[in-house]
Amino acid sequence: MSDDRRRSPLSDILAACLIIWPPLWVLDPFHLIQSRLTIEQFAVLELGLCLVWAAVTRLPAAHMGIVACAAAAAAAILCGWLFIRFPALTLSMYDGGNETLVLSLLLMLACFIAGWFLAGRALTGLVALFLVYGLLTLHFPSALFALGGGARTFLTYMTFGSDAIIGQTLIVVTVTVSCFVLFGRAFLIADGAGAINNVALLLGGRNPVAPVKTAVLASGMFGTVSGNATSNVLTVGSVTIPLMMRYGVRPATAGGIEAVASTGGQLMPPMMGTAAFMMAELTGISYAEIALAALIPALLFYFVLLVEAHRIGKAVATTAPNDMPAIDRKAAFVSLGLFALVLLAVSVLLFWYAYSPEWTAVLGVLLCAAVTAPRLWTSLSWAALRREIGDMAEILVPLVVTASIVGVMLAVINTTGLGVMLAFLLEQIGGKGLFLSLLVAAAASYLLGLSLSTAAVYVISATLVAPGLVALGVPVLAAHLFVLYMAMLSMISPPVAFACLATCGLTGASFSATCREALRFSVLIFWIPFIFIYNPGLLLIGSSWQIVVALATAAAAAVTASAALAKNRAMLTEGLAYALLSVLLVWPALPDITRISLALLVALWFSPIARGFRDRGLSRKAS
């Protein structure tokens, strides 16, 4: 373990507490906890555990000893005081008392320090700039500044407001996201990832593009239970990347392909990424409705990648396809079937019976434990359990700290009216055309993503950009999924590109080369959010006929767009024809019957029978 990630008995105890606390709150036997504590007190306690864990494990080795102990003790005392006094403090938040002000400043300082180490310097610096902007508006007030009372009230609100540090963002992460992190790790411990990889290897086939398709299929299937791109890369990529490299795929190309495929897991139901849970809170739309709306775009994402895998795989794979690992087909599908039943049960509870997402996740953990209890009883050692607990803390703590400092930014945006001003500006741009506004919104979300994580980018874009799109007539769900999709692509966009960075450790390739290959492989998926804005049937908005037309034409457009990219300069005319056909297929102004007819023609043209006729014709010409 590196110096900045030390683990000790104390850190293990803290990790176990912060992992056990959320499911205890959700299950709450006999209603013993929620009848005595508010949900904000629960969130404060979870945040305190995370801050103490960060002080124990993240301070540089040279600062261990007195400094680390003092930081941990200070965080524990601060959050303990807030935990005990929170109900009284919220009642006196606007009284200008010294206690609320001092506690607010101390908690902000603790969260900013933890954010510097855990959430990234870029995000922490950006939030600090927002805080400075909010303070400046006190001295240069505008008509939109909504919070009176001066600097004391403003700074107190940064901690105690409903959209501040101890606000809805922190509550969503500590309650819902924590339970889904636990479910994802339980699925992994139960060897669900191994079952997915084995079936993906079988489905990929034994043709020259098999390893690339296997990477896409495995990442898509694992994305159903893990909405974390980095986790997907390290779990699935440990199998698919060596397989691609064994087939002659260059390390940078293999890493780029896996990074893109793993990134889509944040959009794949039923277990989407952190940003999706924040979307439910920000929009008031249920998570189940969001997940259903995201289903077709997620499937389209992986369909596009499979089409691109077929095109690119022929060029990058050089080794004969006789090196596939030997896998017992029956055992692989039986193993996957058990985990599929777990996912089916979770999905039924979430979508059919409308259980809360956190309840569903906790029940999913119990089902995973039941499926693999006999094996785990004999194979899971104490050392392995400690390692798993530590790994879960490594995932969860940065999310909680990020949520806390993002709360400061949301509080500034909402109290100063900055979001209203930017929404008005975007609406003015929209007067020149919706497409131009979408380009501006996409560029804003994408540029923010160049230095921030997906969840952070989404929260900023959802408060600054999405309202402007809604004002232009875009449905709320479509607008938020648009900015979420663009935020998601930050995982493969330099200079941060966390997914690409994770693959570099598995391939040994340079970061810049991996990012370049990832962008080359993902060029078509950047257009999917534009397509579902103009074709809302892809989000299950509209009649059954509209949904079928949108799905069929989008799939056909993916095939023709990939064919256009495959053409070289000698076949420029054919490539341009395919590109034009792609646009016509998704152009909403064309009659539905025309678009569906074009989609059927594309299906016939690219069918194996038609390809066989074309190949025989080319052979006769060559002879």
Coordinates of C-alpha atoms in Angstrom, one line a residue:
M1 CA 0.0 0.0 0.0
S2 CA 1.3 3.4 -0.9
D3 CA 2.1 5.9 1.7
D4 CA -0.9 8.1 1.0
R5 CA -3.2 5.1 1.3
R6 CA -2.2 3.6 4.6
R7 CA -4.5 1.1 6.3
S8 CA -4.5 0.3 10.0
P9 CA -6.9 -1.3 12.5
L10 CA -8.3 2.1 13.1
S11 CA -8.9 2.8 9.4
D12 CA -10.5 -0.6 9.1
I13 CA -12.9 0.1 12.0
L14 CA -13.8 3.5 10.5
A15 CA -14.3 1.9 7.1
A16 CA -16.6 -0.8 8.5
C17 CA -18.6 1.8 10.4
L18 CA -19.1 4.1 7.4
I19 CA -20.1 1.1 5.2
I20 CA -22.5 -0.5 7.7
W21 CA -24.2 2.8 8.8
P22 CA -26.2 3.5 5.5
P23 CA -27.8 0.0 5.3
L24 CA -28.6 0.2 9.0
W25 CA -30.4 3.5 8.4
V26 CA -32.3 2.1 5.4
L27 CA -33.4 -1.2 7.1
D28 CA -33.9 0.4 10.5
P29 CA -35.3 -2.6 12.4
F30 CA -38.3 -1.7 14.5
H31 CA -37.8 2.0 13.5
L32 CA -35.3 2.5 16.3
I33 CA -33.0 4.9 14.4
Q34 CA -35.2 7.1 12.2
S35 CA -37.6 7.8 15.1
R36 CA -34.7 9.4 17.1
L37 CA -32.5 11.0 14.4
T38 CA -33.2 13.3 11.4
I39 CA -31.7 12.3 8.0
E40 CA -29.4 15.3 8.3
Q41 CA -28.0 13.9 11.5
F42 CA -27.4 10.6 9.7
A43 CA -25.6 12.5 6.9
V44 CA -23.4 14.5 9.4
L45 CA -22.4 11.3 11.1
E46 CA -21.5 9.6 7.8
L47 CA -19.5 12.7 6.7
G48 CA -17.7 12.7 10.0
L49 CA -16.6 9.1 9.6
C50 CA -15.4 9.9 6.1
L51 CA -13.4 13.0 7.3
V52 CA -11.8 11.0 10.2
W53 CA -11.0 8.1 7.8
A54 CA -9.4 10.7 5.4
A55 CA -7.3 12.2 8.1
V56 CA -6.0 8.7 9.2
T57 CA -5.3 7.4 5.7
R58 CA -4.7 10.3 3.3
L59 CA -2.3 12.7 5.1
P60 CA 1.3 12.3 3.7
A61 CA 3.5 10.1 5.7
A62 CA 5.7 13.0 6.8
H63 CA 2.7 14.5 8.6
M64 CA 1.6 11.4 10.5
G65 CA 1.7 11.3 14.2
I66 CA 0.6 14.5 16.0
V67 CA -0.9 16.2 12.9
A68 CA -2.9 13.2 11.7
C69 CA -4.2 12.5 15.2
A70 CA -5.1 16.2 15.7
A71 CA -6.9 16.4 12.3
A72 CA -8.8 13.2 13.0
A73 CA -9.8 14.3 16.5
A74 CA -10.8 17.7 15.3
A75 CA -13.0 16.2 12.6
A76 CA -14.6 13.8 15.1
I77 CA -15.3 16.5 17.6
L78 CA -16.7 18.9 15.0
C79 CA -19.1 16.4 13.4
G80 CA -20.0 15.0 16.8
W81 CA -21.0 18.4 18.0
L82 CA -23.0 19.0 14.8
F83 CA -24.6 15.6 15.1
I84 CA -25.8 16.3 18.7
R85 CA -26.8 20.0 18.2
F86 CA -28.1 19.9 14.6
P87 CA -31.9 20.2 15.4
A88 CA -31.3 23.3 17.6
L89 CA -28.7 24.8 15.2
T90 CA -31.1 24.7 12.2
L91 CA -33.7 26.5 14.2
S92 CA -31.3 29.3 14.9
M93 CA -29.6 29.4 11.5
Y94 CA -30.8 32.9 10.6
D95 CA -30.4 34.4 14.1
G96 CA -26.7 35.3 13.4
G97 CA -25.5 33.4 16.4
N98 CA -21.7 32.7 16.8
E99 CA -22.1 29.0 17.3
T100 CA -23.7 28.3 13.9
L101 CA -21.3 30.6 12.2
V102 CA -18.2 29.1 13.7
L103 CA -19.4 25.5 13.1
S104 CA -20.2 26.4 9.5
L105 CA -16.8 27.9 8.9
L106 CA -15.0 24.9 10.5
L107 CA -17.0 22.3 8.6
M108 CA -16.4 24.2 5.3
L109 CA -12.7 24.3 6.1
A110 CA -12.6 20.6 6.9
C111 CA -14.5 19.7 3.7
F112 CA -12.3 21.8 1.5
I113 CA -9.1 20.3 3.0
A114 CA -10.5 16.8 2.5
G115 CA -11.7 17.7 -1.0
W116 CA -8.1 18.9 -1.9
F117 CA -6.9 15.3 -1.3
L118 CA -9.9 13.3 -2.3
A119 CA -12.1 15.2 -4.8
G120 CA -9.3 16.8 -6.8
R121 CA -7.7 20.2 -6.7
A122 CA -9.7 21.4 -9.8
L123 CA -13.1 20.8 -8.2
T124 CA -12.0 22.2 -4.9
G125 CA -10.6 25.3 -6.5
L126 CA -13.7 25.8 -8.6
V127 CA -15.9 25.6 -5.6
A128 CA -13.7 28.1 -3.8
L129 CA -14.2 30.5 -6.7
F130 CA -17.9 30.1 -6.5
L131 CA -17.8 30.9 -2.8
V132 CA -15.8 34.0 -3.5
Y133 CA -18.3 35.0 -6.1
G134 CA -21.1 34.6 -3.6
L135 CA -19.3 36.8 -1.1
L136 CA -18.7 39.5 -3.7
T137 CA -22.4 39.6 -4.6
L138 CA -23.0 40.8 -1.0
H139 CA -21.0 43.9 -1.8
F140 CA -22.3 44.3 -5.4
P141 CA -25.9 43.1 -5.0
S142 CA -28.1 42.4 -8.0
A143 CA -31.9 42.0 -8.3
L144 CA -31.4 38.3 -8.4
F145 CA -29.6 37.9 -5.0
A146 CA -32.2 36.1 -2.9
L147 CA -30.6 35.7 0.5
G148 CA -30.6 38.6 2.9
G149 CA -28.8 39.0 6.2
G150 CA -25.2 39.8 5.2
A151 CA -22.1 37.7 5.2
R152 CA -22.9 35.9 8.5
T153 CA -26.2 34.5 7.2
F154 CA -24.6 33.7 3.8
L155 CA -21.7 31.7 5.4
T156 CA -24.1 29.9 7.8
Y157 CA -26.3 28.9 4.9
M158 CA -23.4 27.4 3.1
T159 CA -23.5 24.6 5.7
F160 CA -27.0 24.4 7.0
G161 CA -29.1 25.2 3.9
S162 CA -31.2 22.6 2.3
D163 CA -29.0 22.7 -0.8
A164 CA -25.7 23.3 1.1
I165 CA -23.0 21.0 2.7
I166 CA -25.5 19.2 4.9
G167 CA -28.1 19.3 2.1
Q168 CA -29.8 17.1 -0.4
T169 CA -26.6 16.2 -2.4
L170 CA -24.9 14.8 0.7
I171 CA -28.1 13.0 1.7
V172 CA -28.4 11.3 -1.7
V173 CA -24.8 10.1 -1.7
T174 CA -24.7 8.9 1.9
V175 CA -28.1 7.1 1.8
T176 CA -28.7 5.9 -1.8
V177 CA -25.3 5.9 -3.5
S178 CA -23.6 4.3 -0.5
C179 CA -26.0 1.4 -0.6
F180 CA -25.4 0.9 -4.4
V181 CA -21.6 1.0 -3.8
L182 CA -22.2 -1.8 -1.3
F183 CA -24.3 -3.8 -3.8
G184 CA -21.7 -3.4 -6.5
R185 CA -19.0 -4.7 -4.3
A186 CA -21.2 -7.6 -3.1
F187 CA -21.8 -8.5 -6.7
L188 CA -18.0 -8.4 -7.3
I189 CA -17.2 -10.5 -4.2
A190 CA -19.7 -13.1 -5.3
D191 CA -17.8 -13.4 -8.6
G192 CA -20.5 -11.9 -10.7
A193 CA -17.9 -10.1 -12.7
G194 CA -16.2 -13.4 -13.5
A195 CA -19.5 -14.9 -14.7
I196 CA -20.1 -11.8 -16.9
N197 CA -16.6 -12.0 -18.4
N198 CA -17.0 -15.7 -19.2
V199 CA -20.3 -15.2 -21.0
A200 CA -19.0 -12.2 -22.9
L201 CA -16.0 -14.3 -24.1
L202 CA -18.5 -16.9 -25.4
L203 CA -20.8 -14.3 -27.0
G204 CA -17.9 -12.5 -28.6
G205 CA -17.2 -15.4 -30.9
R206 CA -13.9 -16.6 -32.5
N207 CA -13.6 -14.1 -35.3
P208 CA -10.9 -11.4 -35.7
V209 CA -12.9 -8.8 -33.9
A210 CA -13.8 -11.1 -31.0
P211 CA -11.6 -9.5 -28.3
V212 CA -12.9 -6.0 -29.0
K213 CA -16.6 -7.1 -29.0
T214 CA -15.9 -9.1 -25.8
A215 CA -14.7 -5.9 -24.1
V216 CA -17.8 -4.0 -25.2
L217 CA -20.2 -6.8 -24.1
A218 CA -18.5 -7.4 -20.8
S219 CA -18.4 -3.7 -19.9
G220 CA -22.1 -3.3 -20.8
M221 CA -23.2 -6.3 -18.7
F222 CA -21.1 -5.2 -15.7
G223 CA -22.5 -1.7 -16.1
T224 CA -25.9 -3.0 -15.0
V225 CA -24.5 -3.4 -11.5
S226 CA -21.7 -0.8 -11.4
G227 CA -22.1 2.8 -12.3
N228 CA -18.5 3.7 -11.6
A229 CA -16.3 3.8 -14.8
T230 CA -13.0 3.4 -13.0
S231 CA -14.3 0.4 -11.1
N232 CA -15.6 -1.1 -14.4
V233 CA -12.2 -0.6 -16.0
L234 CA -10.3 -2.3 -13.2
T235 CA -12.7 -5.2 -12.9
V236 CA -13.6 -6.0 -16.5
G237 CA -10.5 -4.6 -18.1
S238 CA -8.2 -6.9 -16.1
V239 CA -9.6 -9.7 -18.4
T240 CA -10.5 -7.9 -21.7
I241 CA -7.4 -5.8 -22.1
P242 CA -4.9 -8.7 -21.9
L243 CA -7.1 -10.6 -24.3
M244 CA -7.1 -7.8 -26.8
M245 CA -3.4 -7.4 -26.5
R246 CA -2.9 -11.1 -27.0
Y247 CA -4.7 -10.7 -30.3
G248 CA -2.3 -8.1 -31.5
V249 CA -4.2 -5.0 -30.5
R250 CA -1.8 -2.2 -29.5
P251 CA -1.8 -1.4 -25.7
A252 CA -3.0 2.2 -26.2
T253 CA -5.9 1.0 -28.5
A254 CA -6.9 -1.7 -26.1
G255 CA -6.9 0.8 -23.2
G256 CA -8.9 3.3 -25.1
I257 CA -11.5 0.8 -26.2
E258 CA -12.0 -0.5 -22.6
A259 CA -12.2 3.0 -21.2
V260 CA -15.0 4.0 -23.6
A261 CA -16.9 0.7 -23.0
S262 CA -16.6 1.0 -19.2
T263 CA -17.8 4.7 -19.2
G264 CA -21.2 3.7 -20.6
G265 CA -21.9 1.8 -17.4
Q266 CA -22.9 5.1 -15.8
L267 CA -25.9 5.2 -18.1
M268 CA -26.9 1.5 -17.9
P269 CA -29.9 0.6 -15.7
P270 CA -30.8 -0.7 -13.3
M271 CA -27.7 0.5 -11.3
M272 CA -26.7 3.8 -12.9
G273 CA -23.9 6.2 -11.7
T274 CA -24.0 8.7 -8.8
A275 CA -25.2 11.5 -11.1
A276 CA -28.4 9.6 -11.8
F277 CA -29.4 9.6 -8.1
M278 CA -28.6 13.3 -7.9
M279 CA -30.8 13.8 -11.0
A280 CA -33.7 12.2 -9.1
E281 CA -33.2 14.7 -6.3
L282 CA -32.7 17.8 -8.5
T283 CA -35.7 17.1 -10.8
G284 CA -38.2 15.5 -8.5
I285 CA -38.5 12.6 -11.0
S286 CA -38.3 9.1 -9.5
Y287 CA -35.1 7.2 -10.0
A288 CA -37.1 4.3 -11.6
E289 CA -38.5 6.7 -14.3
I290 CA -35.0 8.1 -15.0
A291 CA -33.6 4.6 -15.3
L292 CA -36.3 3.5 -17.7
A293 CA -35.8 6.6 -19.8
A294 CA -32.0 6.0 -19.9
L295 CA -32.4 2.3 -21.0
I296 CA -32.6 2.9 -24.8
P297 CA -29.8 5.5 -25.0
A298 CA -27.6 3.1 -22.9
L299 CA -28.4 0.2 -25.3
L300 CA -27.8 2.5 -28.3
F301 CA -24.5 3.5 -26.7
Y302 CA -23.3 -0.2 -26.7
F303 CA -24.9 -1.0 -30.0
V304 CA -22.8 1.9 -31.6
L305 CA -19.7 0.5 -29.8
L306 CA -20.4 -3.0 -31.2
V307 CA -20.7 -1.6 -34.7
E308 CA -17.5 0.4 -34.2
A309 CA -15.8 -2.7 -32.8
H310 CA -16.7 -4.6 -35.9
R311 CA -15.2 -1.8 -38.1
I312 CA -12.1 -1.1 -36.0
G313 CA -11.5 -4.6 -34.8
K314 CA -10.6 -5.8 -38.3
A315 CA -7.8 -3.2 -38.5
V316 CA -6.4 -3.5 -35.0
A317 CA -6.5 -7.3 -34.4
T318 CA -3.6 -9.1 -36.1
T319 CA -3.3 -12.5 -34.4
A320 CA -5.3 -15.5 -35.7
P321 CA -8.4 -16.1 -33.6
N322 CA -7.4 -19.5 -32.2
D323 CA -6.3 -18.3 -28.8
M324 CA -9.6 -17.9 -27.0
P325 CA -9.6 -19.2 -23.4
A326 CA -11.3 -22.5 -22.9
I327 CA -14.6 -21.9 -21.1
D328 CA -17.3 -24.4 -20.0
R329 CA -20.3 -23.0 -21.8
K330 CA -22.9 -24.7 -19.6
A331 CA -21.3 -23.7 -16.3
A332 CA -20.7 -20.1 -17.5
F333 CA -24.4 -19.6 -18.4
V334 CA -25.7 -21.3 -15.3
S335 CA -23.4 -19.0 -13.2
L336 CA -24.6 -15.9 -15.0
G337 CA -28.2 -17.1 -14.7
L338 CA -27.9 -17.0 -10.9
F339 CA -26.7 -13.4 -11.0
A340 CA -29.3 -12.5 -13.6
L341 CA -32.0 -13.7 -11.2
V342 CA -30.5 -11.3 -8.6
L343 CA -30.6 -8.4 -11.1
L344 CA -34.1 -9.4 -12.1
A345 CA -35.3 -9.4 -8.5
V346 CA -33.7 -6.0 -8.0
S347 CA -35.2 -4.6 -11.2
V348 CA -38.7 -5.9 -10.3
L349 CA -38.6 -4.4 -6.9
L350 CA -37.3 -1.1 -8.3
F351 CA -39.5 -0.7 -11.4
W352 CA -42.6 -2.8 -10.7
Y353 CA -43.2 -2.5 -6.9
A354 CA -41.6 1.0 -6.8
Y355 CA -39.3 0.2 -3.8
S356 CA -37.0 3.0 -3.0
P357 CA -33.6 2.7 -4.7
E358 CA -31.7 2.3 -1.4
W359 CA -34.0 -0.4 -0.2
T360 CA -33.6 -2.2 -3.5
A361 CA -29.8 -2.0 -3.2
V362 CA -29.7 -3.4 0.3
L363 CA -32.0 -6.3 -0.7
G364 CA -29.7 -6.9 -3.7
V365 CA -26.7 -7.2 -1.2
L366 CA -28.7 -9.8 0.8
L367 CA -29.5 -11.7 -2.4
C368 CA -25.9 -11.8 -3.5
A369 CA -24.9 -13.1 -0.1
A370 CA -27.6 -15.8 -0.3
V371 CA -26.5 -16.9 -3.7
T372 CA -22.8 -17.3 -2.8
A373 CA -23.0 -18.0 1.0
P374 CA -21.7 -21.6 0.9
R375 CA -18.6 -20.6 -1.2
L376 CA -17.9 -17.5 0.8
W377 CA -18.1 -19.3 4.1
T378 CA -15.2 -21.5 3.1
S379 CA -13.1 -19.2 0.8
L380 CA -13.4 -15.6 2.2
S381 CA -10.6 -15.0 4.7
W382 CA -10.3 -12.3 7.3
A383 CA -7.5 -10.6 5.3
A384 CA -9.7 -10.7 2.2
L385 CA -12.6 -9.2 4.1
R386 CA -10.5 -6.4 5.5
R387 CA -9.2 -5.7 1.9
E388 CA -12.8 -5.5 0.6
I389 CA -13.9 -3.2 3.4
G390 CA -10.9 -0.9 2.6
D391 CA -11.7 -1.0 -1.1
M392 CA -15.3 0.0 -0.5
A393 CA -14.1 2.9 1.7
E394 CA -11.7 4.0 -1.1
I395 CA -14.7 4.3 -3.4
L396 CA -17.3 5.8 -1.0
V397 CA -15.3 8.4 0.9
P398 CA -14.3 10.5 -2.1
L399 CA -18.0 10.5 -3.2
V400 CA -19.1 11.8 0.2
V401 CA -16.5 14.5 0.3
T402 CA -17.3 15.5 -3.3
A403 CA -21.0 15.8 -2.4
S404 CA -20.2 18.0 0.6
I405 CA -18.2 20.6 -1.3
V406 CA -20.5 20.5 -4.3
G407 CA -23.2 21.5 -1.8
V408 CA -21.4 24.8 -1.3
M409 CA -21.5 25.4 -5.0
L410 CA -25.2 24.6 -5.3
A411 CA -25.9 26.9 -2.4
V412 CA -24.0 29.8 -4.0
I413 CA -25.8 29.2 -7.4
N414 CA -29.3 29.1 -5.8
T415 CA -28.8 32.1 -3.4
T416 CA -27.2 34.4 -6.0
G417 CA -29.5 33.6 -8.9
L418 CA -26.6 32.7 -11.1
G419 CA -28.5 29.7 -12.5
V420 CA -31.4 31.9 -13.5
M421 CA -29.1 34.3 -15.3
L422 CA -27.4 31.6 -17.3
A423 CA -30.7 30.0 -18.1
F424 CA -31.9 33.3 -19.5
L425 CA -28.7 33.7 -21.5
L426 CA -29.2 30.2 -23.0
E427 CA -32.8 31.0 -23.8
Q428 CA -31.7 34.1 -25.7
I429 CA -29.2 32.0 -27.7
G430 CA -32.1 29.5 -28.3
G431 CA -33.9 32.2 -30.2
K432 CA -31.4 31.5 -33.0
G433 CA -32.2 27.8 -33.0
L434 CA -32.4 24.9 -30.6
F435 CA -29.4 23.1 -32.2
L436 CA -27.1 26.1 -31.4
S437 CA -28.3 26.1 -27.8
L438 CA -27.6 22.3 -27.6
L439 CA -24.1 22.9 -28.9
V440 CA -23.5 25.6 -26.3
A441 CA -24.9 23.4 -23.5
A442 CA -22.9 20.4 -24.7
A443 CA -19.7 22.5 -25.0
A444 CA -20.3 23.9 -21.4
S445 CA -20.8 20.4 -20.0
Y446 CA -17.9 18.9 -21.9
L447 CA -15.5 21.7 -21.0
L448 CA -16.4 21.4 -17.3
G449 CA -15.7 17.7 -17.7
L450 CA -12.2 18.3 -18.8
S451 CA -11.2 18.8 -15.1
L452 CA -14.0 17.4 -13.0
S453 CA -15.7 14.0 -12.3
T454 CA -19.0 13.0 -13.9
A455 CA -21.1 13.7 -10.8
A456 CA -19.6 17.1 -10.2
V457 CA -20.1 18.1 -13.8
Y458 CA -23.7 16.9 -13.9
V459 CA -24.6 18.9 -10.7
I460 CA -23.1 22.1 -12.1
S461 CA -24.6 21.6 -15.6
A462 CA -28.0 20.6 -14.1
T463 CA -28.2 23.8 -12.2
L464 CA -26.6 26.2 -14.7
V465 CA -27.4 24.6 -18.2
A466 CA -30.4 22.3 -18.0
P467 CA -32.9 25.0 -17.0
G468 CA -32.1 27.0 -20.1
L469 CA -32.9 23.9 -22.3
V470 CA -36.1 23.4 -20.4
A471 CA -37.1 27.0 -21.1
L472 CA -36.6 26.3 -24.8
G473 CA -39.3 23.5 -24.6
V474 CA -37.0 20.5 -24.1
P475 CA -38.6 18.0 -21.6
V476 CA -37.1 18.2 -18.2
L477 CA -36.0 14.6 -18.3
A478 CA -34.4 14.9 -21.7
A479 CA -32.6 18.1 -20.8
H480 CA -31.0 16.5 -17.7
L481 CA -30.1 13.3 -19.5
F482 CA -28.5 15.4 -22.2
V483 CA -26.2 17.2 -19.7
L484 CA -25.6 13.9 -17.8
Y485 CA -24.5 12.2 -21.1
M486 CA -22.1 15.0 -21.9
A487 CA -20.8 14.9 -18.3
M488 CA -20.3 11.2 -18.6
L489 CA -18.0 11.6 -21.6
S490 CA -15.6 13.5 -19.3
M491 CA -14.3 10.1 -18.2
I492 CA -12.6 9.7 -21.6
S493 CA -11.7 13.4 -22.2
P494 CA -8.2 14.7 -21.3
P495 CA -6.7 16.2 -19.2
V496 CA -8.5 14.2 -16.5
A497 CA -10.1 11.2 -18.3
F498 CA -10.2 9.0 -15.2
A499 CA -11.3 5.9 -17.2
C500 CA -8.3 6.3 -19.6
L501 CA -6.0 6.8 -16.6
A502 CA -7.2 3.6 -15.0
T503 CA -6.5 1.6 -18.2
C504 CA -2.9 2.9 -18.4
G505 CA -2.1 0.9 -15.3
L506 CA -3.2 -2.2 -17.0
T507 CA -1.6 -1.6 -20.4
G508 CA 1.5 0.4 -19.7
A509 CA 0.6 2.7 -22.6
S510 CA 1.0 6.5 -22.3
F511 CA -2.0 8.5 -21.1
S512 CA -2.1 10.8 -24.1
A513 CA -2.1 7.9 -26.6
T514 CA -4.8 6.1 -24.7
C515 CA -7.0 9.2 -24.7
R516 CA -6.5 9.7 -28.4
E517 CA -7.5 6.1 -29.1
A518 CA -10.5 6.4 -26.8
L519 CA -11.8 9.5 -28.6
R520 CA -11.2 7.8 -32.0
F521 CA -13.3 4.8 -30.9
S522 CA -16.1 7.0 -29.4
V523 CA -16.5 9.6 -32.1
L524 CA -20.1 8.5 -32.9
I525 CA -21.4 8.3 -29.4
F526 CA -21.0 12.0 -28.9
W527 CA -24.0 12.5 -31.2
I528 CA -26.4 10.2 -29.3
P529 CA -27.7 13.0 -26.9
F530 CA -28.5 15.2 -29.8
I531 CA -30.4 12.4 -31.4
F532 CA -32.6 11.7 -28.4
I533 CA -33.4 15.4 -28.0
Y534 CA -34.8 15.5 -31.5
N535 CA -36.3 12.0 -31.2
P536 CA -37.7 11.8 -27.6
G537 CA -39.1 8.4 -28.4
L538 CA -35.6 7.1 -27.5
L539 CA -36.4 8.2 -23.9
L540 CA -39.8 6.4 -24.0
I541 CA -41.6 9.7 -24.5
G542 CA -44.5 9.5 -26.9
S543 CA -46.6 6.7 -28.4
S544 CA -45.4 3.1 -29.0
W545 CA -45.1 3.9 -32.8
Q546 CA -42.9 6.9 -32.1
I547 CA -40.6 4.8 -29.8
V548 CA -40.3 2.1 -32.4
V549 CA -39.5 4.6 -35.2
A550 CA -36.9 6.4 -33.0
L551 CA -35.2 3.1 -32.0
A552 CA -35.1 1.6 -35.5
T553 CA -33.9 4.8 -37.2
A554 CA -31.2 5.5 -34.6
A555 CA -29.9 1.9 -34.9
A556 CA -29.8 2.2 -38.7
A557 CA -28.1 5.6 -38.5
A558 CA -25.4 4.1 -36.3
V559 CA -24.7 1.5 -38.9
T560 CA -24.5 3.9 -41.8
A561 CA -22.4 6.4 -39.8
S562 CA -19.9 3.7 -39.0
A563 CA -19.9 2.7 -42.7
A564 CA -19.2 6.4 -43.6
L565 CA -16.2 6.5 -41.3
A566 CA -14.9 3.2 -42.8
K567 CA -14.6 4.8 -46.3
N568 CA -11.2 6.2 -47.4
R569 CA -10.6 9.1 -49.7
A570 CA -10.9 6.9 -52.8
M571 CA -14.5 6.2 -51.8
L572 CA -15.3 9.7 -50.6
T573 CA -18.6 9.9 -52.6
E574 CA -19.9 6.7 -51.0
G575 CA -18.8 7.8 -47.6
L576 CA -20.7 11.1 -48.0
A577 CA -23.8 9.3 -49.1
Y578 CA -23.7 7.1 -46.0
A579 CA -23.2 10.2 -43.8
L580 CA -26.2 12.0 -45.5
L581 CA -28.3 8.9 -45.0
S582 CA -27.4 8.9 -41.3
V583 CA -28.7 12.4 -40.9
L584 CA -31.9 11.7 -42.8
L585 CA -32.6 8.7 -40.7
V586 CA -32.7 10.7 -37.5
W587 CA -34.1 14.0 -39.0
P588 CA -37.4 14.5 -37.2
A589 CA -38.9 16.7 -40.0
L590 CA -39.1 13.7 -42.3
P591 CA -42.4 11.6 -42.1
D592 CA -42.1 8.6 -39.9
I593 CA -43.0 6.2 -42.7
T594 CA -40.1 7.6 -44.8
R595 CA -37.6 7.2 -42.0
I596 CA -38.8 3.6 -41.1
S597 CA -38.6 2.7 -44.8
L598 CA -35.0 4.0 -45.0
A599 CA -34.2 2.0 -41.9
L600 CA -35.6 -1.2 -43.5
L601 CA -33.5 -0.5 -46.6
V602 CA -30.4 -0.1 -44.5
A603 CA -31.1 -3.4 -42.7
L604 CA -31.5 -5.2 -46.1
W605 CA -28.4 -3.5 -47.5
F606 CA -26.2 -4.6 -44.6
S607 CA -27.7 -8.0 -44.2
P608 CA -25.4 -11.1 -44.6
I609 CA -27.3 -12.1 -47.8
A610 CA -26.8 -8.7 -49.5
R611 CA -23.2 -8.6 -48.4
G612 CA -22.7 -12.0 -49.9
F613 CA -24.1 -10.8 -53.3
R614 CA -21.9 -7.7 -53.2
D615 CA -18.8 -9.8 -52.4
R616 CA -19.4 -12.2 -55.2
G617 CA -19.9 -9.3 -57.6
L618 CA -16.6 -7.8 -56.6
S619 CA -14.9 -11.2 -57.0
R620 CA -16.2 -11.5 -60.6
K621 CA -15.0 -7.9 -61.4
A622 CA -11.5 -8.7 -59.9
S623 CA -11.3 -11.9 -62.0

